[in-house]
Amino acid sequence: MASWSAPSPSLVEYFEGQSLYQCGYCKNESCSLSNGMWAHSLTVQDYQDLIDRGWRRSGKYIYKPVMNRTCCPQYTIRCHPLQFQPSKSHKKVLKKMLKFLTKGEISKGNCEDEPMDSTMEDAVAGDFALINKLDIKCDLKTISSDLKGSIESEDKMKEKSLKKEVSKELIHPQAIEKLGSGEPSHSIKVHSGPKPGKGADLSKPPCRKAKEMRKERKRLKLMQQNSAGAFEGFQAQGQPASLLPKAKSNQPKSLEDLIFESLPENASHKLEVRLVPASFEDPEFKSSFNQSLSLYTKYQVAIHQDSPIECGKTEFTRFLCNSPLEAEHPANGPECGYGSFHQQYWLDGKIIAVGVIDILPYCVSSVYLYYDPDYSFLSLGVYSALREIAFTRQLHEKTSQLSYYYMGFYIHSCPKMRYKGQYRPSDLLCPETYVWVPIEQCLPSLDISKYCRFNQDPQAVDEGRSKDPDRVRVLYRRSALPYGVYKKNHQEDPREEVAVLEYANLVGQKCSERILLFRN
């Protein structure tokens, strides 16, 4: 029989129905519900379209949680690297790494206000298909608080600190002159004099109200940030230009500045990040395989309490080395090409961490991270996520449409899994209409109900849904043909149509017309 069209490199076997497994997040038995299929091969564009409909891969197994019925709904989350600004806690992690590389300093403890440190799951994008053959545990350690709690706590601390400062000290007018001289600005502490009528010392400056002091501090800060604007303001108030501080760059350091800050020649350590295709045909991947495997086993045993048998060569290869993605190297794509990769972190000649990633047409998709537990003090989960965000920005310079960083699933109903929401700006995928919604708009609804439709338009529907199941492409006896033709001539079991229609609705019209669905 002649083929309907040129065969597609994408070929899948869909598993009819929905499977129940033990949840890796809430640990309850038989409550995690998902659809699944085995991908023999996938083009990067097909997989991009699938993850934009809520699918994820674990090895070659592709799964999609049944969002309105599973115990812990898993929402696809993506970050906007081009607008990303590292938070205070992110900067602490980067500075901690810099100190370690420069001077060999080891942090004695994690900062209390650092919401993402090595005391929690450092596998920033570690998501797991909880099926019989891929029983990967995801025990996570508790985060101190979510982003909202962290911000509120920080604001309260600032307010309390300000009140203490106001009650104890005042800013002397000489402090302003100090700024104008171009010397380092240090506020000069003076004690307030006694109240009038009680032996006031007239030689000391008069006590000023706290409100005036706050205004003064704000004005000084604006002067530093924008010398030109400050100059105009001073002139308007009749202030002498001599009080104006010299022009000073107050721009915050970029993510790249913090990551790639140059080290001295006598630095204590050397860190190198290598991008290696996840393929045994690649010499570098093959030569580092045993070291990478040993690191994976050490990580799983120490962090997830797996037995060595559960994380041996076979499991490692199936889970993190085998990928259905076909490598592609188009002229307008990134220099490394598209496909699956291991991003290896080499410290002084040995691998201490490996980030497994997929490079797709519109994003870098983080699959998993494993690291040497001996280096937990470096918060490698946070550090690797920041490196992957910077890497996405780097790829964007050559391939403009590649501009997102997919972090796997965000699980709001599991407090330990909310940390991914701290990389902002970010979006969550609406589980009904498959449109992206800013996470800030989603969180209030998720606080009320663990399953939510994020699209606020009640009339909106899934625009990418399967509209013509007869156009689903199937592979039967080495021939590709539309399902409408197949079912007339070869379909013997009426239940088969139920499975095909279910598959078509889950993958959407575009993928159903490109991907070959295996029929036996």
Short mmCIF file of C-alpha atoms in Angstrom, two decimals:
data_model
loop_
_atom_site.label_atom_id
_atom_site.label_comp_id
_atom_site.label_asym_id
_atom_site.label_seq_id
_atom_site.Cartn_x
_atom_site.Cartn_y
_atom_site.Cartn_z
CA MET A 1 0.00 0.00 0.00
CA ALA A 2 1.33 3.42 -0.93
CA SER A 3 2.21 5.79 1.91
CA TRP A 4 -0.10 8.73 2.52
CA SER A 5 2.88 11.10 2.65
CA ALA A 6 6.56 11.13 3.54
CA PRO A 7 7.10 9.21 6.81
CA SER A 8 7.58 11.35 9.91
CA PRO A 9 10.59 10.73 12.16
CA SER A 10 8.18 10.85 15.13
CA LEU A 11 6.71 7.48 16.08
CA VAL A 12 4.80 6.69 19.28
CA GLU A 13 2.82 3.89 20.91
CA TYR A 14 -0.09 5.20 22.98
CA PHE A 15 -1.11 3.32 26.12
CA GLU A 16 -4.88 3.25 26.19
CA GLY A 17 -6.61 4.48 29.34
CA GLN A 18 -5.15 6.09 32.43
CA SER A 19 -2.67 4.62 34.89
CA LEU A 20 -2.69 4.94 38.68
CA TYR A 21 0.56 4.96 40.65
CA GLN A 22 1.88 5.95 44.03
CA CYS A 23 2.38 9.72 44.12
CA GLY A 24 5.97 10.81 44.45
CA TYR A 25 4.88 14.06 46.11
CA CYS A 26 2.13 13.28 48.64
CA LYS A 27 3.27 9.60 48.91
CA ASN A 28 -0.30 8.29 48.81
CA GLU A 29 -0.91 4.97 47.12
CA SER A 30 -2.66 4.71 43.74
CA CYS A 31 -3.70 8.34 43.46
CA SER A 32 -1.32 9.72 40.82
CA LEU A 33 -3.18 9.54 37.52
CA SER A 34 -1.65 10.09 34.07
CA ASN A 35 -1.83 9.23 30.39
CA GLY A 36 1.27 7.87 28.74
CA MET A 37 2.92 6.77 25.54
CA TRP A 38 6.25 5.35 24.46
CA ALA A 39 8.13 7.51 21.98
CA HIS A 40 10.37 5.53 19.66
CA SER A 41 11.45 8.84 18.15
CA LEU A 42 10.36 12.48 18.21
CA THR A 43 11.34 15.57 16.28
CA VAL A 44 12.21 18.50 18.52
CA GLN A 45 9.26 20.47 17.11
CA ASP A 46 6.83 17.68 17.93
CA TYR A 47 8.11 17.47 21.49
CA GLN A 48 7.96 21.26 21.82
CA ASP A 49 4.29 21.14 20.83
CA LEU A 50 3.64 18.25 23.23
CA ILE A 51 5.13 19.99 26.28
CA ASP A 52 3.07 23.05 25.35
CA ARG A 53 0.07 20.77 25.94
CA GLY A 54 1.26 19.54 29.33
CA TRP A 55 3.34 16.49 28.36
CA ARG A 56 6.80 15.70 29.79
CA ARG A 57 9.33 12.98 29.14
CA SER A 58 11.18 10.58 31.41
CA GLY A 59 13.63 8.79 29.17
CA LYS A 60 11.52 7.73 26.20
CA TYR A 61 8.31 7.57 28.21
CA ILE A 62 6.06 10.59 27.60
CA TYR A 63 3.37 11.27 30.19
CA LYS A 64 0.62 13.79 30.86
CA PRO A 65 -1.04 14.07 34.29
CA VAL A 66 -4.85 13.89 34.36
CA MET A 67 -5.03 17.31 35.97
CA ASN A 68 -8.59 17.38 37.29
CA ARG A 69 -8.35 13.91 38.84
CA THR A 70 -4.77 13.33 39.97
CA CYS A 71 -3.90 13.90 43.63
CA CYS A 72 -1.22 16.54 42.99
CA PRO A 73 -1.93 18.54 39.79
CA GLN A 74 1.31 19.30 37.94
CA TYR A 75 1.29 22.55 35.96
CA THR A 76 3.85 23.13 33.24
CA ILE A 77 5.94 26.18 34.19
CA ARG A 78 8.22 28.32 32.06
CA CYS A 79 10.48 31.23 32.96
CA HIS A 80 11.26 34.31 30.84
CA PRO A 81 15.08 34.41 30.86
CA LEU A 82 15.31 37.66 28.90
CA GLN A 83 13.47 39.55 31.66
CA PHE A 84 14.84 37.51 34.55
CA GLN A 85 16.64 39.35 37.34
CA PRO A 86 18.36 37.30 40.06
CA SER A 87 16.84 37.75 43.50
CA LYS A 88 18.77 38.43 46.69
CA SER A 89 18.92 34.71 47.50
CA HIS A 90 20.05 33.87 43.95
CA LYS A 91 22.89 36.37 44.26
CA LYS A 92 23.95 34.81 47.55
CA VAL A 93 24.30 31.43 45.86
CA LEU A 94 26.37 32.92 43.03
CA LYS A 95 28.60 34.82 45.47
CA LYS A 96 29.00 31.68 47.54
CA MET A 97 30.27 29.83 44.47
CA LEU A 98 32.60 32.72 43.61
CA LYS A 99 34.12 32.73 47.11
CA PHE A 100 34.62 28.99 46.95
CA LEU A 101 36.33 29.13 43.56
CA THR A 102 38.44 32.16 44.47
CA LYS A 103 39.53 31.44 48.03
CA GLY A 104 38.23 27.95 48.73
CA GLU A 105 35.82 29.34 51.33
CA ILE A 106 33.10 26.94 52.38
CA SER A 107 29.83 28.32 53.70
CA LYS A 108 29.30 27.11 57.27
CA GLY A 109 25.53 27.33 57.05
CA ASN A 110 22.72 28.37 54.80
CA CYS A 111 21.16 31.78 55.20
CA GLU A 112 17.72 31.72 56.81
CA ASP A 113 16.31 34.06 54.22
CA GLU A 114 17.62 31.98 51.32
CA PRO A 115 14.50 30.10 50.17
CA MET A 116 16.33 27.86 47.73
CA ASP A 117 19.40 26.34 49.28
CA SER A 118 20.99 22.95 49.57
CA THR A 119 18.70 21.95 52.41
CA MET A 120 15.89 21.30 49.94
CA GLU A 121 15.60 19.29 46.75
CA ASP A 122 18.38 20.90 44.68
CA ALA A 123 17.13 19.06 41.58
CA VAL A 124 15.50 22.19 40.22
CA ALA A 125 13.81 20.52 37.30
CA GLY A 126 13.66 16.90 38.43
CA ASP A 127 10.28 15.51 37.38
CA PHE A 128 9.51 11.84 37.38
CA ALA A 129 7.21 9.49 35.50
CA LEU A 130 5.93 7.27 38.27
CA ILE A 131 5.34 4.13 36.27
CA ASN A 132 6.32 0.55 37.05
CA LYS A 133 9.58 0.56 35.10
CA LEU A 134 10.52 4.13 35.95
CA ASP A 135 9.92 4.16 39.68
CA ILE A 136 12.06 7.21 40.48
CA LYS A 137 11.45 8.59 43.95
CA CYS A 138 11.27 12.31 44.54
CA ASP A 139 11.67 12.83 48.27
CA LEU A 140 11.95 16.54 48.82
CA LYS A 141 13.12 18.43 51.87
CA THR A 142 10.98 21.25 53.20
CA ILE A 143 11.48 24.81 52.08
CA SER A 144 11.32 27.41 54.81
CA SER A 145 8.52 29.33 53.06
CA ASP A 146 7.13 30.15 49.65
CA LEU A 147 7.93 33.32 47.76
CA LYS A 148 5.09 35.35 49.21
CA GLY A 149 6.02 34.50 52.76
CA SER A 150 9.65 35.31 52.05
CA ILE A 151 8.81 38.75 50.67
CA GLU A 152 6.45 39.60 53.53
CA SER A 153 9.05 38.52 56.07
CA GLU A 154 11.74 40.59 54.38
CA ASP A 155 9.48 43.68 54.31
CA LYS A 156 8.68 43.32 58.01
CA MET A 157 12.37 43.00 58.86
CA LYS A 158 13.16 46.11 56.84
CA GLU A 159 10.38 48.09 58.56
CA LYS A 160 11.49 46.95 62.01
CA SER A 161 15.13 47.77 61.21
CA LEU A 162 14.17 51.22 59.98
CA LYS A 163 12.23 52.00 63.15
CA LYS A 164 15.17 50.93 65.31
CA GLU A 165 17.55 53.01 63.24
CA VAL A 166 15.34 56.08 63.44
CA SER A 167 15.01 55.82 67.19
CA LYS A 168 18.77 55.46 67.75
CA GLU A 169 20.50 57.67 65.26
CA LEU A 170 20.26 60.79 63.16
CA ILE A 171 21.97 61.86 59.98
CA HIS A 172 24.30 64.78 60.43
CA PRO A 173 24.39 67.43 57.67
CA GLN A 174 28.08 66.58 57.22
CA ALA A 175 26.97 63.28 55.71
CA ILE A 176 25.57 65.15 52.71
CA GLU A 177 28.85 67.01 52.25
CA LYS A 178 30.65 63.69 52.37
CA LEU A 179 28.55 62.49 49.46
CA GLY A 180 29.21 65.66 47.53
CA SER A 181 32.96 65.22 47.91
CA GLY A 182 32.86 61.92 46.09
CA GLU A 183 34.17 60.04 49.14
CA PRO A 184 32.49 56.86 50.38
CA SER A 185 29.16 57.72 51.92
CA HIS A 186 28.96 56.80 55.61
CA SER A 187 26.09 58.17 57.65
CA ILE A 188 27.40 59.91 60.77
CA LYS A 189 25.66 58.87 63.97
CA VAL A 190 24.82 61.58 66.48
CA HIS A 191 22.73 61.23 69.59
CA SER A 192 19.70 63.44 69.91
CA GLY A 193 20.06 66.17 72.48
CA PRO A 194 17.87 66.46 75.53
CA LYS A 195 14.40 67.87 75.09
CA PRO A 196 13.91 71.65 75.35
CA GLY A 197 13.57 72.77 78.91
CA LYS A 198 15.73 69.95 80.18
CA GLY A 199 19.17 71.30 79.65
CA ALA A 200 19.26 71.22 75.86
CA ASP A 201 22.73 71.45 74.37
CA LEU A 202 22.40 74.25 71.78
CA SER A 203 25.77 73.41 70.27
CA LYS A 204 24.31 70.20 68.83
CA PRO A 205 22.04 70.04 65.80
CA PRO A 206 18.33 70.08 66.56
CA CYS A 207 16.44 66.76 66.63
CA ARG A 208 14.59 66.06 63.39
CA LYS A 209 11.41 64.10 62.86
CA ALA A 210 11.65 60.53 61.56
CA LYS A 211 9.50 61.45 58.56
CA GLU A 212 11.97 64.15 57.54
CA MET A 213 14.84 61.73 57.93
CA ARG A 214 13.19 59.16 55.67
CA LYS A 215 12.62 61.83 53.04
CA GLU A 216 16.25 62.84 53.29
CA ARG A 217 17.47 59.28 52.85
CA LYS A 218 15.18 58.76 49.88
CA ARG A 219 16.47 61.97 48.31
CA LEU A 220 20.08 60.90 48.81
CA LYS A 221 19.36 57.54 47.20
CA LEU A 222 17.74 59.20 44.18
CA MET A 223 20.74 61.50 43.91
CA GLN A 224 23.05 58.52 43.63
CA GLN A 225 20.88 56.73 41.08
CA ASN A 226 20.32 59.67 38.80
CA SER A 227 22.83 62.46 39.15
CA ALA A 228 21.33 64.50 36.31
CA GLY A 229 17.85 64.38 37.74
CA ALA A 230 19.18 65.18 41.18
CA PHE A 231 21.04 68.18 39.82
CA GLU A 232 17.84 69.62 38.33
CA GLY A 233 16.03 69.03 41.61
CA PHE A 234 18.75 70.79 43.58
CA GLN A 235 18.67 73.77 41.23
CA ALA A 236 14.90 74.03 41.51
CA GLN A 237 15.23 74.15 45.30
CA GLY A 238 18.07 76.67 45.16
CA GLN A 239 20.58 74.15 46.49
CA PRO A 240 24.25 74.67 45.57
CA ALA A 241 25.65 72.27 42.97
CA SER A 242 28.53 71.45 45.33
CA LEU A 243 26.18 69.23 47.30
CA LEU A 244 25.53 67.09 44.23
CA PRO A 245 27.28 63.71 44.35
CA LYS A 246 29.54 62.75 41.51
CA ALA A 247 28.09 60.54 38.80
CA LYS A 248 28.12 56.98 40.02
CA SER A 249 27.03 53.83 38.25
CA ASN A 250 24.40 52.14 40.40
CA GLN A 251 23.17 49.59 37.87
CA PRO A 252 22.70 46.13 39.40
CA LYS A 253 24.99 43.43 38.10
CA SER A 254 23.50 41.22 35.43
CA LEU A 255 23.19 37.47 35.81
CA GLU A 256 26.13 37.03 33.46
CA ASP A 257 28.27 39.47 35.46
CA LEU A 258 27.68 37.42 38.59
CA ILE A 259 28.25 34.04 36.94
CA PHE A 260 31.22 34.83 34.73
CA GLU A 261 33.12 37.19 37.02
CA SER A 262 36.82 36.73 36.30
CA LEU A 263 38.86 34.80 38.83
CA PRO A 264 42.40 35.66 39.97
CA GLU A 265 45.29 33.63 38.61
CA ASN A 266 45.83 32.02 41.99
CA ALA A 267 42.19 30.93 42.38
CA SER A 268 41.72 27.90 44.63
CA HIS A 269 39.46 26.00 42.22
CA LYS A 270 38.54 25.85 38.56
CA LEU A 271 34.97 25.21 37.38
CA GLU A 272 34.21 24.31 33.77
CA VAL A 273 30.77 23.62 32.29
CA ARG A 274 30.70 21.34 29.26
CA LEU A 275 27.72 20.71 27.01
CA VAL A 276 27.76 17.11 25.76
CA PRO A 277 25.15 15.47 23.47
CA ALA A 278 23.33 12.64 25.27
CA SER A 279 24.46 10.04 22.74
CA PHE A 280 26.81 7.09 22.95
CA GLU A 281 27.99 8.06 19.48
CA ASP A 282 29.55 11.18 20.98
CA PRO A 283 33.17 10.49 22.11
CA GLU A 284 33.05 12.93 25.03
CA PHE A 285 29.79 11.52 26.35
CA LYS A 286 31.09 7.98 26.03
CA SER A 287 34.42 8.71 27.75
CA SER A 288 32.73 10.42 30.73
CA PHE A 289 29.89 7.89 31.04
CA ASN A 290 31.33 5.82 33.91
CA GLN A 291 32.16 8.88 35.99
CA SER A 292 28.72 10.32 35.31
CA LEU A 293 27.05 7.02 36.25
CA SER A 294 28.99 6.81 39.53
CA LEU A 295 27.92 10.35 40.41
CA TYR A 296 24.27 9.53 39.63
CA THR A 297 24.33 6.45 41.86
CA LYS A 298 25.96 8.38 44.70
CA TYR A 299 23.33 11.11 44.40
CA GLN A 300 20.32 8.79 44.29
CA VAL A 301 21.51 6.76 47.28
CA ALA A 302 22.36 9.80 49.41
CA ILE A 303 19.56 12.18 48.45
CA HIS A 304 16.66 9.86 47.54
CA GLN A 305 17.64 6.85 49.66
CA ASP A 306 17.56 4.48 46.67
CA SER A 307 19.38 1.19 46.89
CA PRO A 308 22.39 0.89 44.53
CA ILE A 309 20.45 -1.73 42.52
CA GLU A 310 17.67 0.78 41.82
CA CYS A 311 20.07 3.28 40.28
CA GLY A 312 22.50 1.12 38.33
CA LYS A 313 23.65 1.36 34.73
CA THR A 314 20.41 0.10 33.19
CA GLU A 315 18.19 2.52 35.10
CA PHE A 316 20.56 5.45 34.55
CA THR A 317 20.75 4.79 30.83
CA ARG A 318 17.00 4.39 30.42
CA PHE A 319 16.12 7.40 32.55
CA LEU A 320 18.73 10.04 31.65
CA CYS A 321 20.71 8.88 28.61
CA ASN A 322 18.12 7.43 26.25
CA SER A 323 16.06 10.12 24.58
CA PRO A 324 13.48 9.96 21.80
CA LEU A 325 14.59 13.34 20.43
CA GLU A 326 16.23 13.30 17.04
CA ALA A 327 19.24 15.62 16.94
CA GLU A 328 18.87 18.43 14.43
CA HIS A 329 21.38 21.03 13.20
CA PRO A 330 19.51 23.58 11.03
CA ALA A 331 21.43 26.56 9.70
CA ASN A 332 19.28 29.02 11.66
CA GLY A 333 19.49 27.03 14.90
CA PRO A 334 21.97 27.18 17.78
CA GLU A 335 25.56 26.08 17.12
CA CYS A 336 25.15 23.03 19.36
CA GLY A 337 21.99 22.02 17.51
CA TYR A 338 18.71 20.77 18.97
CA GLY A 339 18.22 17.60 20.97
CA SER A 340 19.08 16.12 24.38
CA PHE A 341 22.26 17.07 26.24
CA HIS A 342 24.16 16.61 29.49
CA GLN A 343 25.56 19.83 30.91
CA GLN A 344 28.52 18.63 32.98
CA TYR A 345 30.01 20.69 35.80
CA TRP A 346 33.72 19.86 36.08
CA LEU A 347 35.48 21.03 39.24
CA ASP A 348 39.25 20.62 39.24
CA GLY A 349 39.07 17.80 36.69
CA LYS A 350 36.13 15.81 38.07
CA ILE A 351 32.36 15.94 37.49
CA ILE A 352 30.44 17.26 40.51
CA ALA A 353 27.04 17.83 38.85
CA VAL A 354 25.15 17.04 35.65
CA GLY A 355 22.13 18.90 34.36
CA VAL A 356 20.13 16.93 31.79
CA ILE A 357 18.43 19.32 29.34
CA ASP A 358 16.57 19.32 26.04
CA ILE A 359 17.23 22.15 23.58
CA LEU A 360 14.04 22.72 21.60
CA PRO A 361 12.94 25.30 19.00
CA TYR A 362 11.53 27.74 21.57
CA CYS A 363 13.14 26.77 24.85
CA VAL A 364 15.67 25.00 26.99
CA SER A 365 13.75 22.33 28.88
CA SER A 366 15.30 21.12 32.13
CA VAL A 367 14.88 17.38 32.64
CA TYR A 368 16.89 16.46 35.76
CA LEU A 369 19.86 17.38 37.89
CA TYR A 370 22.12 15.12 39.94
CA TYR A 371 25.19 16.21 41.87
CA ASP A 372 27.82 15.14 44.35
CA PRO A 373 26.28 15.38 47.85
CA ASP A 374 29.72 16.36 49.19
CA TYR A 375 29.19 19.72 47.47
CA SER A 376 25.68 20.40 48.77
CA PHE A 377 27.03 23.51 50.50
CA LEU A 378 27.26 25.15 47.05
CA SER A 379 23.46 24.96 46.48
CA LEU A 380 24.09 23.32 43.12
CA GLY A 381 20.38 23.06 42.29
CA VAL A 382 19.97 26.82 42.40
CA TYR A 383 23.33 27.44 40.78
CA SER A 384 22.63 25.09 37.86
CA ALA A 385 19.20 26.65 37.27
CA LEU A 386 20.78 30.10 37.06
CA ARG A 387 23.43 28.74 34.68
CA GLU A 388 20.70 27.23 32.50
CA ILE A 389 18.82 30.53 32.43
CA ALA A 390 22.02 32.30 31.36
CA PHE A 391 22.61 29.55 28.77
CA THR A 392 19.13 30.12 27.34
CA ARG A 393 19.92 33.82 26.98
CA GLN A 394 23.12 32.91 25.20
CA LEU A 395 21.28 30.64 22.74
CA HIS A 396 18.73 33.39 22.13
CA GLU A 397 21.44 35.66 20.72
CA LYS A 398 21.89 33.27 17.81
CA THR A 399 18.35 31.86 17.62
CA SER A 400 15.88 34.62 18.50
CA GLN A 401 12.80 32.40 18.85
CA LEU A 402 14.53 30.32 21.54
CA SER A 403 13.62 32.49 24.51
CA TYR A 404 12.10 30.38 27.31
CA TYR A 405 13.35 28.17 30.11
CA TYR A 406 10.98 25.31 30.98
CA MET A 407 11.38 24.09 34.55
CA GLY A 408 9.14 21.02 34.38
CA PHE A 409 6.08 20.98 36.64
CA TYR A 410 4.96 23.41 39.31
CA ILE A 411 2.97 21.68 42.09
CA HIS A 412 1.26 24.22 44.31
CA SER A 413 -0.56 21.62 46.40
CA CYS A 414 2.84 20.33 47.56
CA PRO A 415 4.52 23.19 49.51
CA LYS A 416 7.94 21.61 49.01
CA MET A 417 7.52 21.96 45.23
CA ARG A 418 6.63 25.66 45.08
CA TYR A 419 10.23 26.80 44.78
CA LYS A 420 10.09 26.88 40.98
CA GLY A 421 7.73 29.83 41.25
CA GLN A 422 10.62 31.91 42.61
CA TYR A 423 12.20 32.23 39.16
CA ARG A 424 10.30 35.16 37.69
CA PRO A 425 8.79 36.33 35.48
CA SER A 426 7.21 32.96 34.81
CA ASP A 427 3.96 31.49 33.46
CA LEU A 428 1.80 28.47 34.15
CA LEU A 429 0.02 26.54 31.42
CA CYS A 430 -3.78 26.53 31.59
CA PRO A 431 -4.77 22.83 31.74
CA GLU A 432 -7.93 23.38 29.70
CA THR A 433 -7.13 25.91 26.99
CA TYR A 434 -3.30 25.53 26.91
CA VAL A 435 -2.55 29.25 27.01
CA TRP A 436 0.18 30.71 29.22
CA VAL A 437 -0.86 32.81 32.21
CA PRO A 438 1.51 34.81 34.49
CA ILE A 439 2.03 32.91 37.72
CA GLU A 440 1.01 35.91 39.83
CA GLN A 441 -2.51 35.63 38.39
CA CYS A 442 -2.65 31.90 39.09
CA LEU A 443 -1.52 31.74 42.71
CA PRO A 444 -4.68 33.20 44.34
CA SER A 445 -6.80 30.55 42.61
CA LEU A 446 -4.38 27.77 43.53
CA ASP A 447 -4.54 28.84 47.18
CA ILE A 448 -8.26 28.01 47.06
CA SER A 449 -8.28 24.92 44.85
CA LYS A 450 -5.46 22.62 43.79
CA TYR A 451 -6.98 22.26 40.30
CA CYS A 452 -7.69 25.47 38.40
CA ARG A 453 -8.48 26.69 34.93
CA PHE A 454 -6.24 29.75 34.59
CA ASN A 455 -7.84 31.20 31.47
CA GLN A 456 -10.33 33.77 32.77
CA ASP A 457 -12.34 33.82 29.55
CA PRO A 458 -15.22 31.36 30.13
CA GLN A 459 -15.85 31.19 26.38
CA ALA A 460 -12.27 30.25 25.50
CA VAL A 461 -11.65 26.71 24.27
CA ASP A 462 -8.65 24.62 23.35
CA GLU A 463 -7.79 26.05 19.94
CA GLY A 464 -5.31 23.25 19.25
CA ARG A 465 -7.74 20.43 19.97
CA SER A 466 -8.29 17.61 17.51
CA LYS A 467 -10.99 18.72 15.10
CA ASP A 468 -10.75 15.89 12.57
CA PRO A 469 -9.67 12.54 14.08
CA ASP A 470 -9.76 10.92 10.65
CA ARG A 471 -6.63 12.91 9.83
CA VAL A 472 -4.63 11.32 12.64
CA ARG A 473 -1.56 9.69 11.10
CA VAL A 474 -1.07 6.01 11.85
CA LEU A 475 1.65 3.56 10.94
CA TYR A 476 0.36 0.16 9.91
CA ARG A 477 2.57 -2.51 8.35
CA ARG A 478 5.27 0.06 7.51
CA SER A 479 2.81 2.31 5.71
CA ALA A 480 1.70 5.74 6.89
CA LEU A 481 -1.94 6.51 6.29
CA PRO A 482 -4.75 8.64 7.73
CA TYR A 483 -6.79 7.03 10.44
CA GLY A 484 -9.96 7.48 8.39
CA VAL A 485 -8.55 5.10 5.76
CA TYR A 486 -7.11 2.71 8.33
CA LYS A 487 -10.34 2.20 10.28
CA LYS A 488 -12.33 1.39 7.13
CA ASN A 489 -9.94 -1.32 5.98
CA HIS A 490 -8.08 -2.64 9.01
CA GLN A 491 -9.80 -1.78 12.29
CA GLU A 492 -11.36 -4.89 13.75
CA ASP A 493 -11.85 -3.96 17.41
CA PRO A 494 -14.37 -1.11 17.96
CA ARG A 495 -12.59 -0.21 21.22
CA GLU A 496 -9.58 0.85 19.19
CA GLU A 497 -11.39 3.95 18.01
CA VAL A 498 -11.87 5.07 21.61
CA ALA A 499 -8.11 4.89 22.18
CA VAL A 500 -7.28 6.77 18.96
CA LEU A 501 -9.76 9.55 19.75
CA GLU A 502 -8.38 9.84 23.29
CA TYR A 503 -4.84 10.09 21.92
CA ALA A 504 -5.85 12.72 19.33
CA ASN A 505 -7.48 14.94 21.96
CA LEU A 506 -4.45 14.75 24.22
CA VAL A 507 -1.76 15.52 21.62
CA GLY A 508 -3.82 18.04 19.64
CA GLN A 509 -4.50 18.41 15.94
CA LYS A 510 -1.02 19.53 14.86
CA CYS A 511 0.83 16.66 16.49
CA SER A 512 -1.80 14.08 15.52
CA GLU A 513 -1.26 14.96 11.86
CA ARG A 514 2.56 14.79 12.09
CA ILE A 515 3.37 12.06 14.60
CA LEU A 516 2.88 8.47 13.48
CA LEU A 517 0.72 6.45 15.86
CA PHE A 518 1.78 2.81 15.76
CA ARG A 519 -1.02 0.34 15.03
CA ASN A 520 -0.50 -3.41 15.25
#
